[in-house]
Amino acid sequence: MEPAGEVLAPPEQTVLLSSGTRMPLLGMGTFRLQGTELVSQCVDAALAHGYRSFDTAAVYGNEAEIGQALGALLPLHGLERSDVFLTTKLGPRDQGKAKAEAACLRSLEQLACGYLDLYLIHWPGTQGKPQEEQGNRQRRLESWRVLEGMYHAGHLRAIGVSNYTLGHLQELLAHCQVPPAVLQVEFHPELPQQELLDFCRQHGIHLQAYASLGCGQLLGRAEIERVADRQGRTPAQVLLRWALDQGVGVIPKSASPTRVAENAQLWGWHLNPEDMAELGVMDCNRHYCWDPSGVT
């Protein structure tokens, strides 16, 4: 296994996880990025514009392409494996003791990365099982035990969860030996999840946002555009900075190199109290992606 180094990113652009490793606050999301050529193009643009974190998942079906792209491109950018932070996730079909370890090892093989900086349970339920089935609790706890073992063995530098509600998180903390370092959830002005954010802060769990742009639906909102005009920024930059100003990491995804570059222009400026107040009235508990609240 390769030695675990420190990710090459300025300290003010990273967060120190409870596991002791630093994670960049800005990462590149790869949901729906498919095909060797497109993945390589996007990873190349991301590396060129300072991204040092990449987020994927088994269910995205692109782990092998991302591994190939990083293997080919890191040397061209003067970088090594230890200079980037790589996250992937356990697929919902692989929940439970019988499948989780094999799934994790498969992701390691696909990504050809030696170790993972962060491995998440992607969903609190199990694919093919009813959301309300009581067995969901046992299977995700079994999965967590597998992750703890892989963490102690050095395959994973940090472990966490995605799409967990407050109840799911409380349940995990009551039974785990290694607490989750990260919770990744949908997070934007229409779904600020304040109670969940406060809970994570109290328990040393870093909250990371996905769908920061509301799957694109928030970009044309008048409130966002007014703040963008005042700041001289794009609506996307405002939405990403809104999360960062709360200490929440972001993983924007784009297939456009121009947008990849634009989304990286987040440092050296902040939203002011007037901006935050204007965006604060948008809360309506709206999910644009998946709502895990029905999972037992």
Tab-separated table of C-alpha atoms in Angstrom:
chain	number	residue	atom	x	y	z
A	1	MET	CA	0.000	0.000	0.000
A	2	GLU	CA	1.227	3.523	-0.722
A	3	PRO	CA	2.118	5.761	2.212
A	4	ALA	CA	-0.567	8.246	3.170
A	5	GLY	CA	0.701	11.778	2.574
A	6	GLU	CA	-0.866	15.184	3.035
A	7	VAL	CA	-3.121	16.449	0.259
A	8	LEU	CA	-1.560	19.300	-1.708
A	9	ALA	CA	-3.978	22.172	-0.974
A	10	PRO	CA	-3.642	25.402	1.039
A	11	PRO	CA	-4.587	24.802	4.712
A	12	GLU	CA	-7.313	27.480	4.613
A	13	GLN	CA	-8.969	25.513	1.811
A	14	THR	CA	-9.077	22.255	3.778
A	15	VAL	CA	-10.760	20.820	6.851
A	16	LEU	CA	-9.101	18.593	9.443
A	17	LEU	CA	-11.251	15.483	9.784
A	18	SER	CA	-11.682	13.600	13.063
A	19	SER	CA	-9.577	10.815	11.553
A	20	GLY	CA	-6.601	13.195	11.495
A	21	THR	CA	-6.423	13.657	7.727
A	22	ARG	CA	-7.045	16.897	5.865
A	23	MET	CA	-9.725	17.053	3.191
A	24	PRO	CA	-10.041	19.866	0.624
A	25	LEU	CA	-13.246	21.860	1.081
A	26	LEU	CA	-13.669	21.958	-2.695
A	27	GLY	CA	-13.881	18.706	-4.605
A	28	MET	CA	-14.981	17.665	-8.057
A	29	GLY	CA	-18.183	15.637	-8.176
A	30	THR	CA	-18.426	12.997	-10.893
A	31	PHE	CA	-22.072	11.888	-10.829
A	32	ARG	CA	-23.207	11.110	-14.399
A	33	LEU	CA	-19.738	11.626	-15.878
A	34	GLN	CA	-19.365	8.646	-18.197
A	35	GLY	CA	-16.839	7.590	-20.797
A	36	THR	CA	-13.045	7.562	-20.783
A	37	GLU	CA	-12.624	10.685	-22.921
A	38	LEU	CA	-15.099	12.873	-20.993
A	39	VAL	CA	-13.844	11.765	-17.578
A	40	SER	CA	-10.237	12.424	-18.618
A	41	GLN	CA	-11.136	15.859	-19.982
A	42	CYS	CA	-12.938	16.855	-16.780
A	43	VAL	CA	-10.255	15.493	-14.437
A	44	ASP	CA	-7.579	17.281	-16.471
A	45	ALA	CA	-9.449	20.588	-16.230
A	46	ALA	CA	-10.019	20.085	-12.508
A	47	LEU	CA	-6.354	19.399	-11.780
A	48	ALA	CA	-5.329	22.409	-13.865
A	49	HIS	CA	-7.582	24.696	-11.824
A	50	GLY	CA	-6.488	23.517	-8.408
A	51	TYR	CA	-8.952	20.775	-7.529
A	52	ARG	CA	-7.266	18.234	-5.292
A	53	SER	CA	-10.321	16.184	-4.303
A	54	PHE	CA	-12.474	13.860	-6.415
A	55	ASP	CA	-15.760	12.265	-5.387
A	56	THR	CA	-17.220	9.184	-7.024
A	57	ALA	CA	-19.285	6.126	-6.051
A	58	ALA	CA	-19.715	2.519	-7.074
A	59	VAL	CA	-23.188	3.289	-8.443
A	60	TYR	CA	-21.812	6.030	-10.733
A	61	GLY	CA	-20.156	3.337	-12.832
A	62	ASN	CA	-17.056	5.438	-13.529
A	63	GLU	CA	-14.524	4.367	-10.892
A	64	ALA	CA	-12.278	2.632	-13.441
A	65	GLU	CA	-12.302	5.662	-15.756
A	66	ILE	CA	-11.449	8.002	-12.879
A	67	GLY	CA	-8.648	5.721	-11.745
A	68	GLN	CA	-7.252	5.601	-15.272
A	69	ALA	CA	-7.516	9.383	-15.670
A	70	LEU	CA	-5.763	10.118	-12.391
A	71	GLY	CA	-3.054	7.552	-13.122
A	72	ALA	CA	-2.313	9.178	-16.474
A	73	LEU	CA	-2.805	12.834	-15.541
A	74	LEU	CA	-1.264	13.220	-12.096
A	75	PRO	CA	2.334	12.928	-13.407
A	76	LEU	CA	1.567	15.429	-16.189
A	77	HIS	CA	0.532	17.953	-13.516
A	78	GLY	CA	3.572	17.211	-11.367
A	79	LEU	CA	1.440	15.431	-8.776
A	80	GLU	CA	1.433	12.083	-6.986
A	81	ARG	CA	-1.360	9.931	-5.541
A	82	SER	CA	-0.789	11.447	-2.096
A	83	ASP	CA	-1.477	14.944	-3.477
A	84	VAL	CA	-5.165	14.215	-4.090
A	85	PHE	CA	-8.068	13.199	-1.863
A	86	LEU	CA	-10.187	10.404	-3.312
A	87	THR	CA	-13.690	9.515	-2.110
A	88	THR	CA	-15.978	6.692	-3.196
A	89	LYS	CA	-19.040	5.017	-1.723
A	90	LEU	CA	-20.553	1.658	-0.884
A	91	GLY	CA	-23.471	0.946	-3.211
A	92	PRO	CA	-26.900	0.288	-1.639
A	93	ARG	CA	-26.936	-3.204	-3.185
A	94	ASP	CA	-23.813	-4.092	-1.163
A	95	GLN	CA	-25.101	-3.300	2.329
A	96	GLY	CA	-24.371	-5.894	5.003
A	97	LYS	CA	-21.566	-8.105	6.260
A	98	ALA	CA	-21.655	-10.525	3.331
A	99	LYS	CA	-21.072	-7.935	0.586
A	100	ALA	CA	-19.530	-4.740	1.970
A	101	GLU	CA	-15.883	-5.819	2.182
A	102	ALA	CA	-15.834	-7.255	-1.335
A	103	ALA	CA	-17.452	-4.067	-2.635
A	104	CYS	CA	-14.842	-1.880	-0.956
A	105	LEU	CA	-11.982	-3.976	-2.309
A	106	ARG	CA	-13.576	-3.850	-5.760
A	107	SER	CA	-13.623	-0.046	-5.629
A	108	LEU	CA	-9.970	0.001	-4.589
A	109	GLU	CA	-9.147	-2.208	-7.558
A	110	GLN	CA	-11.233	-0.160	-9.994
A	111	LEU	CA	-9.653	3.107	-8.870
A	112	ALA	CA	-6.159	1.585	-8.747
A	113	CYS	CA	-5.335	3.975	-5.934
A	114	GLY	CA	-3.696	1.860	-3.198
A	115	TYR	CA	-5.885	3.350	-0.483
A	116	LEU	CA	-8.985	5.520	-0.241
A	117	ASP	CA	-8.940	8.855	1.548
A	118	LEU	CA	-12.653	8.572	2.361
A	119	TYR	CA	-15.185	5.766	1.980
A	120	LEU	CA	-18.876	6.426	2.616
A	121	ILE	CA	-21.982	4.302	3.038
A	122	HIS	CA	-23.960	5.835	0.173
A	123	TRP	CA	-27.510	5.267	1.444
A	124	PRO	CA	-29.050	4.084	4.743
A	125	GLY	CA	-31.248	1.513	3.019
A	126	THR	CA	-30.595	-1.560	0.900
A	127	GLN	CA	-31.314	-1.818	-2.812
A	128	GLY	CA	-34.178	-4.208	-3.476
A	129	LYS	CA	-35.527	-4.003	0.094
A	130	PRO	CA	-38.492	-1.881	1.255
A	131	GLN	CA	-37.502	1.424	2.851
A	132	GLU	CA	-39.511	0.589	5.956
A	133	GLU	CA	-37.978	-2.863	6.476
A	134	GLN	CA	-36.435	-3.231	9.938
A	135	GLY	CA	-33.487	-5.147	8.479
A	136	ASN	CA	-32.089	-1.881	7.106
A	137	ARG	CA	-30.784	-1.033	10.578
A	138	GLN	CA	-28.849	-4.271	10.959
A	139	ARG	CA	-27.395	-4.241	7.444
A	140	ARG	CA	-26.054	-0.697	7.653
A	141	LEU	CA	-24.537	-1.411	11.064
A	142	GLU	CA	-22.882	-4.531	9.622
A	143	SER	CA	-21.559	-2.402	6.771
A	144	TRP	CA	-20.140	0.081	9.268
A	145	ARG	CA	-18.343	-2.711	11.114
A	146	VAL	CA	-16.723	-3.687	7.799
A	147	LEU	CA	-15.664	-0.080	7.186
A	148	GLU	CA	-14.169	0.112	10.674
A	149	GLY	CA	-12.131	-3.007	9.950
A	150	MET	CA	-10.912	-1.642	6.620
A	151	TYR	CA	-10.052	1.635	8.338
A	152	HIS	CA	-8.005	-0.095	11.024
A	153	ALA	CA	-6.265	-2.158	8.325
A	154	GLY	CA	-5.146	1.045	6.578
A	155	HIS	CA	-7.166	0.654	3.389
A	156	LEU	CA	-9.319	3.682	4.271
A	157	ARG	CA	-7.946	6.897	5.773
A	158	ALA	CA	-11.397	8.070	6.856
A	159	ILE	CA	-14.927	6.628	6.847
A	160	GLY	CA	-18.323	8.280	6.812
A	161	VAL	CA	-21.876	8.188	5.544
A	162	SER	CA	-24.077	9.831	2.930
A	163	ASN	CA	-27.793	10.621	2.933
A	164	TYR	CA	-28.170	9.836	6.637
A	165	THR	CA	-30.851	11.705	8.558
A	166	LEU	CA	-30.373	12.937	12.108
A	167	GLY	CA	-31.981	9.724	13.375
A	168	HIS	CA	-29.711	7.516	11.272
A	169	LEU	CA	-26.685	9.433	12.514
A	170	GLN	CA	-27.716	9.202	16.174
A	171	GLU	CA	-28.222	5.463	15.778
A	172	LEU	CA	-24.750	5.054	14.254
A	173	LEU	CA	-23.039	7.080	16.974
A	174	ALA	CA	-24.710	4.922	19.631
A	175	HIS	CA	-23.189	1.728	18.190
A	176	CYS	CA	-19.944	2.610	16.404
A	177	GLN	CA	-16.372	2.186	17.557
A	178	VAL	CA	-15.003	4.643	14.982
A	179	PRO	CA	-17.294	7.666	14.575
A	180	PRO	CA	-18.047	8.927	11.063
A	181	ALA	CA	-15.676	11.663	9.926
A	182	VAL	CA	-17.994	12.983	7.182
A	183	LEU	CA	-21.698	13.202	6.421
A	184	GLN	CA	-22.495	13.990	2.788
A	185	VAL	CA	-26.032	15.244	2.131
A	186	GLU	CA	-28.058	17.448	-0.190
A	187	PHE	CA	-27.521	20.977	1.104
A	188	HIS	CA	-28.499	24.330	-0.433
A	189	PRO	CA	-30.564	27.420	0.553
A	190	GLU	CA	-33.849	25.575	0.026
A	191	LEU	CA	-32.608	22.633	2.135
A	192	PRO	CA	-30.181	24.082	4.716
A	193	GLN	CA	-30.662	21.209	7.195
A	194	GLN	CA	-29.722	23.444	10.135
A	195	GLU	CA	-30.494	20.887	12.849
A	196	LEU	CA	-28.339	18.291	11.103
A	197	LEU	CA	-25.522	20.814	10.584
A	198	ASP	CA	-25.598	21.819	14.262
A	199	PHE	CA	-25.516	18.169	15.328
A	200	CYS	CA	-22.509	17.467	13.095
A	201	ARG	CA	-20.646	20.456	14.498
A	202	GLN	CA	-21.309	19.262	18.053
A	203	HIS	CA	-19.987	15.762	17.283
A	204	GLY	CA	-16.962	16.596	15.146
A	205	ILE	CA	-18.494	15.363	11.884
A	206	HIS	CA	-17.738	17.375	8.766
A	207	LEU	CA	-20.811	18.114	6.644
A	208	GLN	CA	-20.216	17.981	2.901
A	209	ALA	CA	-22.828	19.238	0.435
A	210	TYR	CA	-23.950	17.692	-2.803
A	211	ALA	CA	-26.501	19.202	-5.225
A	212	SER	CA	-25.403	22.680	-4.114
A	213	LEU	CA	-27.070	24.178	-7.183
A	214	GLY	CA	-30.353	22.357	-6.612
A	215	CYS	CA	-29.638	20.280	-9.733
A	216	GLY	CA	-29.462	23.601	-11.599
A	217	GLN	CA	-32.927	24.695	-10.508
A	218	LEU	CA	-31.617	27.408	-8.156
A	219	LEU	CA	-29.419	29.214	-10.654
A	220	GLY	CA	-32.240	31.380	-12.014
A	221	ARG	CA	-33.820	32.258	-8.678
A	222	ALA	CA	-34.155	36.001	-8.118
A	223	GLU	CA	-32.619	35.854	-4.631
A	224	ILE	CA	-29.500	34.116	-5.954
A	225	GLU	CA	-29.175	36.493	-8.896
A	226	ARG	CA	-29.446	39.569	-6.664
A	227	VAL	CA	-26.649	38.332	-4.421
A	228	ALA	CA	-24.562	37.388	-7.463
A	229	ASP	CA	-24.985	40.896	-8.905
A	230	ARG	CA	-23.940	42.521	-5.626
A	231	GLN	CA	-20.905	40.264	-5.344
A	232	GLY	CA	-19.901	40.396	-9.003
A	233	ARG	CA	-20.027	36.598	-9.079
A	234	THR	CA	-22.003	33.920	-10.892
A	235	PRO	CA	-25.063	32.313	-9.267
A	236	ALA	CA	-23.176	28.997	-9.044
A	237	GLN	CA	-20.284	30.641	-7.224
A	238	VAL	CA	-22.704	32.265	-4.766
A	239	LEU	CA	-24.386	28.948	-3.975
A	240	LEU	CA	-21.058	27.213	-3.410
A	241	ARG	CA	-19.688	30.075	-1.305
A	242	TRP	CA	-22.912	30.011	0.768
A	243	ALA	CA	-22.010	26.504	1.905
A	244	LEU	CA	-18.310	27.240	2.402
A	245	ASP	CA	-19.122	30.247	4.585
A	246	GLN	CA	-20.854	27.803	6.950
A	247	GLY	CA	-17.846	25.478	7.047
A	248	VAL	CA	-19.536	23.001	4.692
A	249	GLY	CA	-17.508	21.364	1.909
A	250	VAL	CA	-18.744	21.294	-1.698
A	251	ILE	CA	-18.315	18.886	-4.631
A	252	PRO	CA	-19.747	20.626	-7.731
A	253	LYS	CA	-20.005	18.520	-10.868
A	254	SER	CA	-19.772	19.756	-14.430
A	255	ALA	CA	-18.869	18.219	-17.770
A	256	SER	CA	-17.769	21.643	-19.035
A	257	PRO	CA	-14.106	22.613	-18.476
A	258	THR	CA	-15.202	26.263	-18.418
A	259	ARG	CA	-17.661	25.574	-15.586
A	260	VAL	CA	-15.075	23.452	-13.774
A	261	ALA	CA	-12.778	26.491	-13.815
A	262	GLU	CA	-15.580	28.868	-12.792
A	263	ASN	CA	-16.586	26.694	-9.847
A	264	ALA	CA	-13.036	26.863	-8.490
A	265	GLN	CA	-13.101	30.666	-8.096
A	266	LEU	CA	-14.334	30.509	-4.512
A	267	TRP	CA	-11.411	31.784	-2.470
A	268	GLY	CA	-10.561	35.250	-1.165
A	269	TRP	CA	-14.143	36.480	-0.893
A	270	HIS	CA	-17.175	35.861	1.316
A	271	LEU	CA	-20.896	36.522	1.405
A	272	ASN	CA	-21.844	39.324	3.785
A	273	PRO	CA	-24.633	39.231	6.424
A	274	GLU	CA	-27.067	40.884	3.997
A	275	ASP	CA	-26.401	38.166	1.429
A	276	MET	CA	-26.787	35.376	3.975
A	277	ALA	CA	-30.043	36.876	5.249
A	278	GLU	CA	-31.483	37.089	1.734
A	279	LEU	CA	-30.618	33.479	1.015
A	280	GLY	CA	-31.825	32.433	4.470
A	281	VAL	CA	-35.480	33.063	3.612
A	282	MET	CA	-35.409	30.417	0.855
A	283	ASP	CA	-35.628	27.439	3.245
A	284	CYS	CA	-38.595	25.265	2.221
A	285	ASN	CA	-37.189	21.787	2.943
A	286	ARG	CA	-37.137	20.938	-0.774
A	287	HIS	CA	-35.216	17.884	-1.956
A	288	TYR	CA	-34.125	17.888	-5.600
A	289	CYS	CA	-32.484	14.475	-5.218
A	290	TRP	CA	-33.282	11.614	-2.863
A	291	ASP	CA	-35.133	11.989	0.439
A	292	PRO	CA	-33.868	9.399	2.947
A	293	SER	CA	-36.376	10.273	5.666
A	294	GLY	CA	-38.530	7.234	4.832
A	295	VAL	CA	-35.737	4.713	5.390
A	296	THR	CA	-36.189	2.818	8.667
